[in-house]
Coordinates of C-alpha atoms in Angstrom, one line a residue:
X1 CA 5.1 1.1 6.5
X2 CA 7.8 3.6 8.9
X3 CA 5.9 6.6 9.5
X4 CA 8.9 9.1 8.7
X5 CA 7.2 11.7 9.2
X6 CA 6.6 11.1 12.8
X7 CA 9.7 10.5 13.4
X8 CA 11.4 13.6 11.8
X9 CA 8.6 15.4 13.9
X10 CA 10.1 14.1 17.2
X11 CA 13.3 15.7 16.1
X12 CA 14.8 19.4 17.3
X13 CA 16.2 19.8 14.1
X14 CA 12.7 20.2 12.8
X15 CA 10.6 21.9 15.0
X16 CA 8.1 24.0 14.3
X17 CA 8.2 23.0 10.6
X18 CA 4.7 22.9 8.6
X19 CA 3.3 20.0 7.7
X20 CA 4.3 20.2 3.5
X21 CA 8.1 21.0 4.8
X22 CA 8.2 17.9 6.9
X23 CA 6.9 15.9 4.4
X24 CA 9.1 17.7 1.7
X25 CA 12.4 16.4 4.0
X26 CA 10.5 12.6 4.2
X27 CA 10.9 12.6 0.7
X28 CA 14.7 12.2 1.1
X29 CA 15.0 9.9 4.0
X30 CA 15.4 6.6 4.4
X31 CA 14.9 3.9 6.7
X32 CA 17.4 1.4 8.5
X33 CA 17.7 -1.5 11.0
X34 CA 20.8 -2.3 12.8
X35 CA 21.3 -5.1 15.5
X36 CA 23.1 -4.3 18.6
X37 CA 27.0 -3.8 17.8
X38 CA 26.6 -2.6 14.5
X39 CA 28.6 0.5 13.4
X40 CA 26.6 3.1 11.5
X41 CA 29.7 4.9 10.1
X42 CA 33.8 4.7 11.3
X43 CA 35.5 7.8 11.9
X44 CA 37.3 9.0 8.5
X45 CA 34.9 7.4 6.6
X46 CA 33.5 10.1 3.9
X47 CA 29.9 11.9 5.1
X48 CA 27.1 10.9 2.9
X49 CA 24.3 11.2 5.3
X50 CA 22.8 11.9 8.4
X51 CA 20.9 10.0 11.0
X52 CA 17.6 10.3 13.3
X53 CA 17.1 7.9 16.4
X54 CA 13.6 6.0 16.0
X55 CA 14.4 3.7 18.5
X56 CA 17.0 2.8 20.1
X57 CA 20.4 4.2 21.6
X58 CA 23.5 4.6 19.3
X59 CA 27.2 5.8 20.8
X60 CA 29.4 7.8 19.4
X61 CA 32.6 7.1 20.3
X62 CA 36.4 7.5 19.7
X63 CA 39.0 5.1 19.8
X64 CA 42.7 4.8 19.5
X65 CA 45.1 1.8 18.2
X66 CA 44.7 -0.3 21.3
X67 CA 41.1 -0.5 20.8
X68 CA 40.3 2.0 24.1
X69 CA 37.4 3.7 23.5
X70 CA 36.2 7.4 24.5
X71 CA 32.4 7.9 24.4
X72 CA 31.5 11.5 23.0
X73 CA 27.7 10.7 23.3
X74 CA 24.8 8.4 23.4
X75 CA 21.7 9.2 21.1
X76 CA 18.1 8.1 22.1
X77 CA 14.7 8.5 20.4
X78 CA 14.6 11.6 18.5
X79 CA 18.0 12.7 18.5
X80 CA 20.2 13.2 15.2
X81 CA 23.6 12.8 14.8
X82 CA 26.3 13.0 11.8
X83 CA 25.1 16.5 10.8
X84 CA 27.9 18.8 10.8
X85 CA 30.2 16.5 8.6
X86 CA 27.2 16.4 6.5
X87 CA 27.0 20.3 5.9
X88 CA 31.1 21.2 6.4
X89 CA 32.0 18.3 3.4
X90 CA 34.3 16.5 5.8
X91 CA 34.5 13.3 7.0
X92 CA 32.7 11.5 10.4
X93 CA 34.7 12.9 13.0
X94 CA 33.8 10.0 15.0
X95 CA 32.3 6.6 15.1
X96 CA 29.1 5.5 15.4
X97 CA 27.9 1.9 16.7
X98 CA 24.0 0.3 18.1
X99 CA 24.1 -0.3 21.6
X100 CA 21.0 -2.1 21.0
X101 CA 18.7 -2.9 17.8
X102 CA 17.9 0.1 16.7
X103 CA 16.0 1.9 13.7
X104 CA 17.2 4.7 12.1
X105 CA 16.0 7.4 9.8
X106 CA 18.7 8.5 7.1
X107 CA 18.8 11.5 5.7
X108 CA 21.0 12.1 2.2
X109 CA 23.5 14.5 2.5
X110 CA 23.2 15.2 -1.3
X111 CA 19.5 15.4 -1.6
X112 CA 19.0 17.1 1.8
X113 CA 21.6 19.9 0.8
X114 CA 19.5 19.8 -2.7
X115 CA 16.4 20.4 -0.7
X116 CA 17.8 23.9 1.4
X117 CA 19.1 25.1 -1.1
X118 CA 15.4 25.5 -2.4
X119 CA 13.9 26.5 1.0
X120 CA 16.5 28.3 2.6
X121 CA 13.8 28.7 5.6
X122 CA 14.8 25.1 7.2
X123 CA 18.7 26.9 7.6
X124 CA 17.1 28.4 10.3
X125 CA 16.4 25.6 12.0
X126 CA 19.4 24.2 11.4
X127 CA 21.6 27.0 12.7
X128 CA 19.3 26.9 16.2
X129 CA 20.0 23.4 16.5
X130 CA 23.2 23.2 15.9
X131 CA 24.0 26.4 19.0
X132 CA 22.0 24.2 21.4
X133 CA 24.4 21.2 20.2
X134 CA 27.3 23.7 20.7
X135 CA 26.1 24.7 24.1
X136 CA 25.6 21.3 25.3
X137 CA 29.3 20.2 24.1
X138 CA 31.0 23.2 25.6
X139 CA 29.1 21.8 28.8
X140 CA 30.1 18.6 28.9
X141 CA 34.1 20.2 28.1
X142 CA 33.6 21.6 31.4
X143 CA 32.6 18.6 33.2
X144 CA 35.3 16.7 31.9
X145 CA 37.7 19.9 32.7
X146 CA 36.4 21.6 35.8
X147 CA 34.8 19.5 37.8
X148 CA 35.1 16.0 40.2
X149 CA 33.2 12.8 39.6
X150 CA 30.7 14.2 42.1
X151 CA 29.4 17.2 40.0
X152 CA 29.8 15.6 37.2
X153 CA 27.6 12.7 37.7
X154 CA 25.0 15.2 39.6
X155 CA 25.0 17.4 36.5
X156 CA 24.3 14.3 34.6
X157 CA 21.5 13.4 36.1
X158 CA 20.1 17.3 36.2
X159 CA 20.5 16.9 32.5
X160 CA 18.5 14.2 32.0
X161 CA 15.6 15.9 34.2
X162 CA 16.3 18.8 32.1
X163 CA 14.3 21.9 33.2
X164 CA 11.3 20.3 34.6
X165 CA 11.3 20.2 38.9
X166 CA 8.3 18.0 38.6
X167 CA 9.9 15.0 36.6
X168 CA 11.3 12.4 39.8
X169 CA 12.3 9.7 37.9
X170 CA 15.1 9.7 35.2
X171 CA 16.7 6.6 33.4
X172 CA 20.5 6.5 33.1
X173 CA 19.8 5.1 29.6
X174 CA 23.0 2.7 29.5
X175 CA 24.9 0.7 31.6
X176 CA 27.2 2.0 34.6
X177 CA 29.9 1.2 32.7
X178 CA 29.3 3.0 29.5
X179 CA 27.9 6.1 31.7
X180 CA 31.5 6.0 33.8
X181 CA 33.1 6.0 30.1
X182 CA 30.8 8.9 29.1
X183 CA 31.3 10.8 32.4
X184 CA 35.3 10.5 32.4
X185 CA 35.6 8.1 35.4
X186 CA 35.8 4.3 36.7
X187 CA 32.7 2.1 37.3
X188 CA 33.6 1.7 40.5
X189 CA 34.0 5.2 41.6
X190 CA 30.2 6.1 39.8
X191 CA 28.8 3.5 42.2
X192 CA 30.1 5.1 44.9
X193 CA 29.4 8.3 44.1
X194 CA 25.8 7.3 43.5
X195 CA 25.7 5.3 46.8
X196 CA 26.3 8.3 48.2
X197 CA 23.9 10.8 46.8
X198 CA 21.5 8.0 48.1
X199 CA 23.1 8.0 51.6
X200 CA 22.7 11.9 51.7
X201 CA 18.9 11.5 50.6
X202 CA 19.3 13.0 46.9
X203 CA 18.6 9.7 45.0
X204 CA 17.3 6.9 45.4
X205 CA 17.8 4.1 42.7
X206 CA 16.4 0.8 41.1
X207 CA 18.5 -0.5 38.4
X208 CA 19.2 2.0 36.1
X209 CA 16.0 3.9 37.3
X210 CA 17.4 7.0 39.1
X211 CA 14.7 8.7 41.5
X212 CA 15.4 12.5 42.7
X213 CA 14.4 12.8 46.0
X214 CA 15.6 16.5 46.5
X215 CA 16.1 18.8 43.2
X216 CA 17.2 21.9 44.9
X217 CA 20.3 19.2 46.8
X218 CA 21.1 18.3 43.5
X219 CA 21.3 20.8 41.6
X220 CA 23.6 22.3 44.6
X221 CA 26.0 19.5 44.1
X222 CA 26.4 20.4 40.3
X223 CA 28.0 23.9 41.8

């Protein structure tokens, strides 16, 4: 038996909830397994629910007629995706796909949108996730825009650490070469630049394990 409600726990979108509202929204979820490879949703395709990492990783990813693909994101444990088609009435923006086997908690866009409508309180939530979302893409536009492969790449790996000085060791979560995808840049030149940080004494890495030696350096290269 999935314990949904854990999972839905887990999730920004829902916290601070109560106890009979999480339940209330594991009423209209539903579970799925998808093998590595697998593609949740194409871009286009019509919106008819919304997803929760259980476990995982999931990309979502653009891609033209040649098959050359842009990755807009990578979702891990906890994270939801798909929710603004959901609640504009459009289409996926983008496409979705397993980067390994990974479960899934759906959510109905019908039944969900049946559900606020009922306890308008959970909007709330919703609006506060979707500004961090908002502030996070308008951050990653920047990246892409404003800065070299250096500060990008540092202000990945700040990301990952988040706010916490204390946390040393950060997982890059995916291969180099899907990170150099995400990140705008070649897998050779994200080697290099993370050779170097480990030169200069800022890193120090073990597979896909990424050590901070020196926050304060770090977070000066992001600059």
């Amino acid at each position: 038996m999935i314990d949904l409600e854990a999972t839905l726990c887990e999730c920004a979108l829902f916290k601070g909830l109560s106890e009979i509202e999480i339940a209330d929204i594991a009423a209209v979820c539903g579970y799925e397994r998808c093998n590595r490879g697998a593609v949740i949703f194409y871009e286009g395709q019509a919106a008819a629910s919304f997803y929760i990492v259980r476990s995982g990783k999931i990309k979502i990813y653009k891609s033209n007629r040649e098959g050359k693909e842009k990755i807009l994101h990578v979702c891990g444990r906890g994270e939801s995706f798909a929710e603004v088609p959901v609640f504009d009435g459009g289409n996926y923006p983008a496409t979705a796909a397993a980067l390994e086997a990974t479960e899934l908690v759906a959510i109905s866009r019908r039944r969900f949108k049946e559900l606020i409508t009922h306890k308008p309180e959970l909007s709330l939530n919703i609006l506060a996730h979707f500004a961090v979302k908002l502030r996070r893409s308008a951050s990653q536009i920047e990246d892409l825009s404003l800065k070299d492969v250096p500060e990008r790449v540092a202000s990945h790996i700040a990301y990952l650490a988040g706010a916490n000085p204390s946390l040393t060791v950060v997982n890059l979560g995916m291969p180099k070469g899907q990170l150099a995808n995400l990140l705008g840049t070649t897998p050779e030149t994200l080697s290099r630049v993370l050779s170097r940080f480990e030169e200069e004494g800022l890193i120090e890495l073990s597979g896909r394990d990424v050590k901070i030696i020196d926050h304060k350096k770090l977070n000066l290269a992001v600059h």
